[in-house]
């Protein structure tokens, strides 16, 4: 089949080069200006006539814009023969071209992956990274204008030497913007909580749609209704304008009540100028993880990266055993030097506290996993406002990695307290451990909702065991040690299952789209 973008020099295939910001011939290397080039009649500023490929496994649809074909589905990662059909679609109003090449995207990916502890092996394998594809995803760009003067009493606090200063000023800020663009992803496959991680996109680089920038890239063929994020776009625009007001005022901040009033005023001042579809660039990769998938995404304009990242349990337990061994040696040596004896019953308080932390963490992760698997934080999955309202979708930011590290933070705090305050801190922490653990258990019971309860129940079992042992009256400490050993075995099983739950939270079920496609007609100029 003849190329839609023939080279004017040799007739070879032109592809858009992000580094050159021009069309580059794959055969002779000739560079052609993307804005002035006229290619095939199959692509124009009003429509795109091309092939659409559907995955037989997950139903995802993608357009290959004069590319070399696709051997796997970018959404579910399965090696499958993509089913092809012919399509003529409308074109969006805007496009944000790729600004970084695949090599730079791979570097961003590897740099991001290198910062993550206990990452699975094979992330840097060539076979894995080669699955990264350049993909244009549909966005809706909400446009606003505003013209008003904001007045408030501002304060600016700073330090100089050993003194703190606060300056006061009456601020009069003129807000006059005629073309404010507020983008929201219109992709069914790109989770709202993921798209937030790689934002912002450089709005100043958005330009009128030109199909030449698509050459050599893929285009996601799934969109949501343009009215889905209207209210969200107003909030986002007001937040942006508020920040601009404060920045223009050299950092003079209003007080909390005034800030709220300013944002409300900015919202009421906004004048909607319509909404237009757009294509935004990302590098997208799917990695299979057991029966689930993990997404890696790099912003094709800024290089910002995000990865779903499960934990390699073998790495975590090796690190945990090493940390435990070091901790044991430190505590043992300290007890010899300071002639300190740790009451065996005090250990029950630590066991109860750690078990309660595990129970709460498991409840949090199980609830978050349930919400993710059922798309309760992803408005775009439901595609229209009516469906969202029926599901009561409310986007919430989540960070499970913080909770998975809580036991380590607790151990660090314990060591700091021992070295700072001596053996008394042990009995104090042990005593406080009981009421704190009760609060955590109650919070976990409220947090779990419809999530799987296995970690919660194991954590509660360890907690109950620690409490029971504390109030038992045994004739010999050896019995306490034996009972505590059993309790800590339960805790170890709880930690193992907590990691399994985290890995579910950190990955996704293989996608099953409610609606195949949606097409470019949904993001055409409005």
XYZ file of C-alpha atoms in Angstrom:
526
model
C 0.000 0.000 0.000
C 1.302 3.436 -0.924
C 2.268 5.721 1.925
C -0.052 8.559 2.939
C 3.034 10.730 3.470
C 5.310 10.261 0.411
C 8.688 11.986 0.482
C 8.860 14.780 -2.134
C 12.465 13.753 -2.883
C 12.335 9.955 -3.214
C 8.733 8.898 -2.626
C 9.641 7.071 0.603
C 7.653 7.217 3.831
C 7.739 10.408 5.896
C 7.378 10.290 9.683
C 7.263 13.189 12.112
C 10.558 13.680 13.973
C 10.044 15.178 17.466
C 13.695 16.253 17.723
C 13.659 18.031 14.337
C 10.003 19.122 14.530
C 9.787 18.236 10.851
C 8.784 15.317 8.670
C 11.743 13.026 8.042
C 12.009 10.461 5.237
C 12.760 6.930 6.456
C 14.579 6.206 3.193
C 16.668 9.249 2.262
C 16.534 11.266 5.498
C 15.147 14.358 3.766
C 13.457 16.881 6.103
C 10.159 18.491 5.129
C 8.236 21.260 6.887
C 5.199 19.708 8.549
C 2.946 22.747 8.295
C 3.399 23.328 4.550
C 3.478 19.699 3.397
C 0.524 18.371 1.374
C 0.276 14.599 1.449
C -2.434 12.101 0.602
C -6.087 13.063 0.224
C -6.803 10.444 2.891
C -5.693 12.860 5.619
C -6.811 16.469 5.968
C -7.650 19.041 8.612
C -11.315 17.963 8.557
C -11.171 14.165 8.321
C -8.871 11.160 8.449
C -9.522 8.117 6.275
C -7.436 5.243 7.540
C -7.453 1.738 8.986
C -8.708 1.029 12.500
C -7.401 -2.021 14.359
C -9.430 -3.733 17.089
C -7.939 -6.096 19.649
C -9.905 -9.381 19.755
C -8.906 -9.830 23.413
C -9.890 -6.542 25.069
C -11.816 -4.672 22.377
C -9.502 -1.665 22.401
C -9.272 0.249 19.135
C -6.346 2.108 17.668
C -5.551 3.848 14.406
C -2.185 3.259 12.767
C -1.375 6.487 10.999
C 0.800 5.313 8.107
C 2.787 3.081 10.450
C 4.412 -0.300 9.907
C 1.744 -2.399 11.626
C 1.123 -3.640 15.159
C 2.111 -7.061 16.470
C 0.549 -6.672 19.929
C -2.239 -4.741 21.604
C -0.858 -1.689 23.450
C -3.755 -1.757 25.946
C -3.729 -5.366 27.209
C -0.270 -6.397 26.003
C -1.462 -9.591 24.319
C 0.240 -10.843 21.188
C -2.776 -10.871 18.907
C -3.644 -10.301 15.281
C -5.403 -6.963 15.347
C -8.652 -7.051 13.399
C -8.672 -4.395 10.702
C -11.518 -2.353 9.300
C -11.769 0.794 7.186
C -12.908 4.049 8.739
C -13.375 7.710 7.922
C -13.369 9.853 11.040
C -13.712 13.516 11.880
C -10.612 15.401 12.984
C -10.053 17.320 16.240
C -9.592 21.058 16.515
C -6.141 21.004 18.113
C -2.988 18.932 18.338
C -0.001 19.016 20.655
C 2.888 17.483 18.670
C 5.480 15.153 20.159
C 8.428 17.158 21.461
C 10.683 14.317 22.662
C 11.751 11.240 20.753
C 11.484 7.598 21.775
C 15.082 7.505 23.010
C 14.452 10.390 25.423
C 11.201 8.714 26.519
C 13.088 5.497 27.261
C 15.621 7.460 29.306
C 12.786 9.046 31.340
C 11.272 5.607 31.850
C 14.552 4.067 33.022
C 15.321 7.007 35.310
C 11.881 6.742 36.897
C 12.153 2.955 37.275
C 15.578 3.285 38.903
C 14.137 5.295 41.779
C 11.614 2.636 42.795
C 12.525 0.186 45.544
C 11.827 -3.540 45.157
C 10.959 -3.167 41.475
C 10.481 -6.451 39.543
C 13.314 -7.773 37.418
C 13.203 -7.287 33.670
C 11.968 -3.702 33.509
C 15.089 -2.700 31.595
C 14.973 -5.664 29.228
C 15.171 -4.608 25.608
C 12.207 -6.844 24.773
C 10.085 -5.064 27.363
C 11.109 -1.501 26.479
C 10.617 -2.128 22.756
C 6.878 -2.352 23.462
C 6.808 1.386 24.154
C 4.802 3.095 21.416
C 4.208 6.728 20.536
C 0.484 7.268 20.918
C -1.788 10.282 20.469
C -4.620 10.174 22.984
C -7.819 12.199 22.642
C -8.283 15.184 24.953
C -11.023 17.756 25.267
C -9.787 21.338 25.542
C -12.210 23.644 27.384
C -11.682 27.286 26.498
C -12.446 30.285 28.719
C -11.956 34.024 28.851
C -11.988 36.300 31.892
C -11.587 40.026 32.507
C -11.774 41.343 36.059
C -9.806 43.062 38.802
C -9.205 41.116 42.005
C -8.631 43.081 45.216
C -7.471 41.631 48.517
C -5.185 42.210 51.505
C -2.082 40.070 51.020
C 0.746 38.940 53.262
C 4.232 37.807 52.347
C 6.323 35.963 54.969
C 10.049 35.337 54.700
C 13.178 34.867 56.811
C 16.361 36.866 56.802
C 19.167 35.799 59.079
C 17.705 34.904 62.480
C 14.555 36.969 61.976
C 11.168 36.215 60.439
C 9.345 38.991 58.607
C 5.793 39.458 57.341
C 4.943 42.198 54.848
C 1.409 43.419 54.175
C 0.027 44.978 51.009
C -3.248 45.858 49.317
C -3.292 43.909 46.062
C -5.102 44.966 42.886
C -4.616 42.276 40.256
C -5.976 42.653 36.745
C -6.965 39.284 35.269
C -7.457 39.582 31.523
C -7.116 36.322 29.570
C -8.977 35.753 26.336
C -7.972 32.229 25.411
C -7.384 30.024 28.443
C -7.169 26.356 27.446
C -7.994 23.719 30.064
C -7.378 20.130 28.873
C -8.947 16.926 30.205
C -8.240 13.493 28.815
C -11.069 12.123 26.680
C -9.635 8.615 26.665
C -11.553 5.623 27.896
C -8.391 3.580 28.376
C -6.256 6.226 30.127
C -7.339 6.311 33.769
C -7.992 9.810 35.140
C -5.703 9.146 38.106
C -2.908 8.207 35.664
C -3.323 11.186 33.358
C -2.978 13.484 36.396
C 0.445 11.989 37.118
C 2.002 13.133 33.826
C 0.366 16.578 33.680
C 0.670 19.396 32.971
C 0.975 19.390 29.208
C 2.484 22.638 27.831
C -0.685 24.448 26.753
C 1.328 27.165 24.992
C 2.490 24.559 22.446
C -1.029 23.490 21.465
C -1.684 24.372 17.827
C -4.456 24.008 15.278
C -4.817 20.463 14.076
C -2.555 19.372 11.250
C -2.625 15.659 10.322
C 1.034 15.731 9.284
C 2.057 15.571 12.953
C 0.400 12.144 13.174
C 2.759 10.572 10.634
C 4.459 7.522 12.116
C 2.435 7.449 15.344
C -0.595 5.615 16.659
C -3.899 7.243 17.584
C -6.239 5.915 20.254
C -9.708 5.520 18.818
C -11.734 5.853 22.010
C -13.268 9.042 23.368
C -15.711 10.334 25.966
C -18.428 12.977 25.781
C -17.184 16.559 25.838
C -19.590 17.621 28.603
C -18.195 15.075 31.080
C -15.550 17.368 32.615
C -17.229 20.767 32.306
C -17.480 21.340 36.076
C -13.965 20.004 36.623
C -12.577 22.311 33.950
C -14.115 25.344 35.693
C -12.422 24.342 38.970
C -9.118 23.751 37.201
C -9.316 27.110 35.404
C -10.080 28.930 38.669
C -7.107 27.230 40.388
C -4.814 28.269 37.547
C -6.056 31.876 37.594
C -5.766 32.068 41.383
C -2.138 30.909 41.204
C -1.474 33.480 38.474
C -2.953 36.261 40.627
C -0.696 35.315 43.564
C 2.374 34.956 41.336
C 1.742 38.347 39.720
C 1.432 39.817 43.216
C 5.011 38.675 43.998
C 3.789 35.943 46.307
C 1.469 38.049 48.494
C -1.034 35.446 49.661
C -4.593 36.163 50.814
C -5.825 34.501 53.997
C -7.793 31.263 53.768
C -11.247 32.834 53.672
C -10.190 35.442 51.097
C -8.573 32.754 48.930
C -11.844 30.820 48.835
C -13.795 33.964 47.940
C -11.309 34.840 45.174
C -11.641 31.400 43.612
C -15.427 31.587 43.761
C -15.331 35.020 42.111
C -12.999 33.770 39.381
C -15.369 30.874 38.711
C -18.297 33.235 38.311
C -16.228 35.543 36.051
C -15.250 32.777 33.635
C -16.873 32.975 30.212
C -17.004 29.694 28.330
C -15.754 29.908 24.739
C -16.537 26.338 23.726
C -14.751 23.024 23.802
C -12.581 21.497 21.101
C -11.103 18.047 20.700
C -7.346 17.602 20.674
C -4.656 14.973 20.341
C -1.980 14.926 23.060
C 1.236 12.866 22.839
C 2.292 10.077 25.190
C 4.646 7.131 25.058
C 2.714 4.132 26.289
C 3.795 0.665 27.357
C 1.986 -2.315 28.860
C 3.846 -4.930 30.920
C 2.146 -8.200 31.789
C 2.217 -9.072 35.496
C 0.672 -12.470 36.252
C -2.951 -12.144 35.100
C -2.871 -8.346 35.287
C -1.153 -5.506 33.439
C 1.035 -2.576 34.490
C 1.072 0.684 32.523
C 4.110 2.890 31.948
C 3.466 6.333 30.477
C 5.763 9.165 29.463
C 4.477 12.623 28.547
C 5.506 13.043 24.907
C 5.780 16.824 25.290
C 7.480 17.243 28.687
C 9.070 13.868 29.492
C 7.187 13.439 32.802
C 6.825 9.731 33.591
C 4.470 7.471 35.533
C 4.617 3.718 36.136
C 2.366 1.153 37.735
C 4.886 -0.632 39.936
C 4.272 -3.877 41.814
C 6.739 -5.093 44.447
C 9.132 -7.989 43.908
C 8.497 -9.956 47.101
C 11.863 -11.717 47.110
C 13.645 -8.341 47.038
C 11.454 -6.919 49.768
C 11.953 -9.883 52.104
C 15.710 -9.857 51.547
C 15.740 -6.176 52.466
C 13.418 -6.845 55.392
C 15.572 -9.686 56.759
C 18.669 -7.515 56.484
C 16.959 -4.605 58.253
C 15.602 -6.964 60.942
C 19.039 -8.482 61.521
C 20.675 -5.080 61.851
C 17.904 -3.930 64.181
C 18.275 -7.030 66.369
C 22.057 -6.536 66.660
C 21.649 -2.854 67.531
C 19.023 -3.580 70.205
C 21.045 -6.458 71.640
C 24.249 -4.407 71.867
C 22.346 -1.466 73.349
C 20.833 -3.725 76.027
C 24.344 -4.921 76.985
C 25.889 -1.453 77.035
C 23.020 0.218 78.882
C 22.242 -2.820 81.000
C 18.686 -2.576 79.783
C 16.196 -5.422 80.019
C 13.223 -5.371 77.696
C 10.116 -6.681 79.399
C 8.704 -9.516 77.324
C 5.174 -8.208 77.799
C 6.241 -4.911 76.286
C 6.795 -6.743 73.025
C 3.066 -7.492 72.938
C 2.385 -3.776 72.571
C 4.668 -3.612 69.545
C 3.022 -6.720 68.095
C -0.437 -5.212 68.537
C 0.635 -1.913 66.950
C 2.320 -3.525 63.939
C -0.648 -5.864 63.398
C -3.050 -2.914 63.526
C -0.931 -1.000 60.997
C -1.007 -4.040 58.704
C -4.785 -4.345 59.114
C -5.358 -0.686 58.247
C -2.889 -0.761 55.334
C -4.546 -3.906 53.982
C -7.984 -2.297 54.274
C -6.784 0.843 52.505
C -5.158 -1.068 49.646
C -8.060 -3.500 49.263
C -10.555 -0.637 49.046
C -8.326 1.264 46.586
C -7.927 -1.883 44.454
C -11.680 -2.418 44.404
C -12.210 1.176 43.293
C -9.548 0.900 40.585
C -10.800 -2.431 39.223
C -14.329 -1.046 39.082
C -13.187 2.324 37.639
C -14.794 4.303 40.475
C -12.092 6.984 40.246
C -12.105 7.177 36.448
C -14.914 9.261 35.000
C -13.682 8.741 31.463
C -14.353 5.014 31.581
C -18.092 5.707 31.693
C -17.906 8.195 28.817
C -20.919 10.366 29.684
C -22.308 12.299 32.643
C -25.381 10.115 33.132
C -23.307 6.965 33.557
C -20.928 8.732 35.945
C -23.772 9.997 38.123
C -25.253 6.505 38.338
C -21.884 5.137 39.461
C -21.165 8.095 41.780
C -17.625 8.357 40.443
C -15.383 10.720 42.370
C -11.734 11.020 41.417
C -9.370 10.640 44.357
C -5.580 10.629 44.349
C -4.033 7.511 45.859
C -0.558 6.657 47.047
C -0.302 3.134 48.422
C 3.500 3.155 48.522
C 3.410 5.385 51.599
C 1.327 2.856 53.544
C 3.377 -0.158 52.507
C 6.432 1.471 54.148
C 4.747 2.281 57.486
C 6.246 -0.675 59.409
C 9.739 0.533 58.397
C 8.935 4.055 59.606
C 7.724 2.618 62.914
C 10.954 0.666 63.393
C 13.009 3.757 62.580
C 11.044 5.768 65.120
C 11.552 3.038 67.730
C 15.346 3.043 67.252
C 15.467 6.840 67.404
C 13.463 6.826 70.612
C 15.651 4.172 72.250
C 18.877 6.009 71.505
C 17.371 9.372 72.455
C 15.478 8.525 75.626
C 16.777 5.155 76.790
C 14.835 2.078 77.793
C 11.884 4.046 79.178
C 10.771 4.755 75.638
C 10.175 1.036 75.156
C 7.554 0.833 77.888
C 6.020 4.145 76.792
C 5.645 3.029 73.163
C 4.378 -0.375 74.261
C 1.768 1.246 76.499
C 0.662 3.680 73.791
C 0.614 0.828 71.271
C -2.599 -0.599 72.686
C -4.938 2.421 72.381
C -3.372 3.427 69.043
C -3.868 -0.097 67.699
C -7.526 -0.064 68.769
C -8.070 3.188 66.841
C -6.344 1.750 63.752
C -8.430 -1.435 63.867
C -11.652 0.599 64.057
C -10.479 2.816 61.170
C -9.643 -0.303 59.140
C -13.150 -1.709 59.644
C -14.628 1.536 58.286
C -12.068 1.768 55.462
C -12.446 -1.675 53.916
C -15.872 -1.122 52.297
C -16.187 -3.704 49.486
C -12.495 -4.569 49.234
C -11.133 -8.049 49.923
C -10.769 -8.625 53.659
C -7.951 -11.200 53.828
C -5.208 -8.826 55.010
C -7.594 -7.102 57.406
C -8.540 -10.426 59.005
C -4.908 -11.602 59.267
C -3.906 -8.275 60.800
C -6.741 -8.504 63.290
C -5.719 -12.085 64.138
C -2.165 -10.935 64.939
C -3.592 -8.022 66.934
C -5.889 -10.281 68.982
C -3.053 -12.730 69.601
C -0.808 -9.923 70.896
C -3.552 -8.615 73.194
C -4.365 -12.084 74.583
C -0.690 -12.886 75.243
C -0.283 -9.562 77.062
C -2.926 -10.469 79.650
C -2.010 -14.131 80.052
C -0.312 -15.107 83.297
C 2.389 -17.611 82.382
C 4.809 -19.107 84.894
C 7.855 -18.878 82.618
C 9.033 -16.349 80.029
C 9.769 -19.185 77.611
C 6.040 -19.654 77.144
C 5.668 -15.971 76.345
C 8.426 -16.257 73.769
C 6.709 -19.250 72.189
C 3.333 -17.498 72.077
C 4.915 -14.333 70.671
C 6.717 -16.387 68.028
C 3.359 -17.729 66.877
C 1.922 -14.185 66.848
C 4.829 -12.899 64.767
C 4.444 -15.772 62.319
C 0.876 -14.540 61.822
C 2.269 -11.026 61.348
C 4.734 -12.340 58.746
C 1.886 -14.039 56.859
C -0.059 -10.790 57.103
C 2.831 -8.826 55.582
C 3.103 -11.365 52.744
C -0.577 -11.039 51.943
C -0.349 -7.247 52.296
C 2.303 -7.223 49.555
C 0.029 -9.383 47.377
C -2.769 -6.880 47.939
C -0.435 -4.000 47.122
C 0.544 -5.692 43.863
C -3.122 -5.882 42.921
C -3.456 -2.199 43.807
C -0.352 -1.314 41.756
C -1.543 -3.088 38.594
C -4.732 -3.308 36.567
C -7.049 -5.997 35.293
C -6.646 -6.687 31.600
C -8.931 -4.036 30.060
C -12.391 -4.893 28.797
C -13.799 -1.816 27.146
C -17.493 -1.059 27.484
C -17.530 0.593 24.087
C -15.304 -0.135 21.143
C -13.984 3.062 19.698
C -15.991 6.203 19.902
C -13.994 7.617 17.088
C -12.684 10.987 16.173
C -16.199 12.281 15.630
C -16.399 12.697 19.396
C -13.456 15.097 19.449
C -14.039 17.030 16.265
C -14.110 20.820 16.274
C -17.059 22.206 18.216
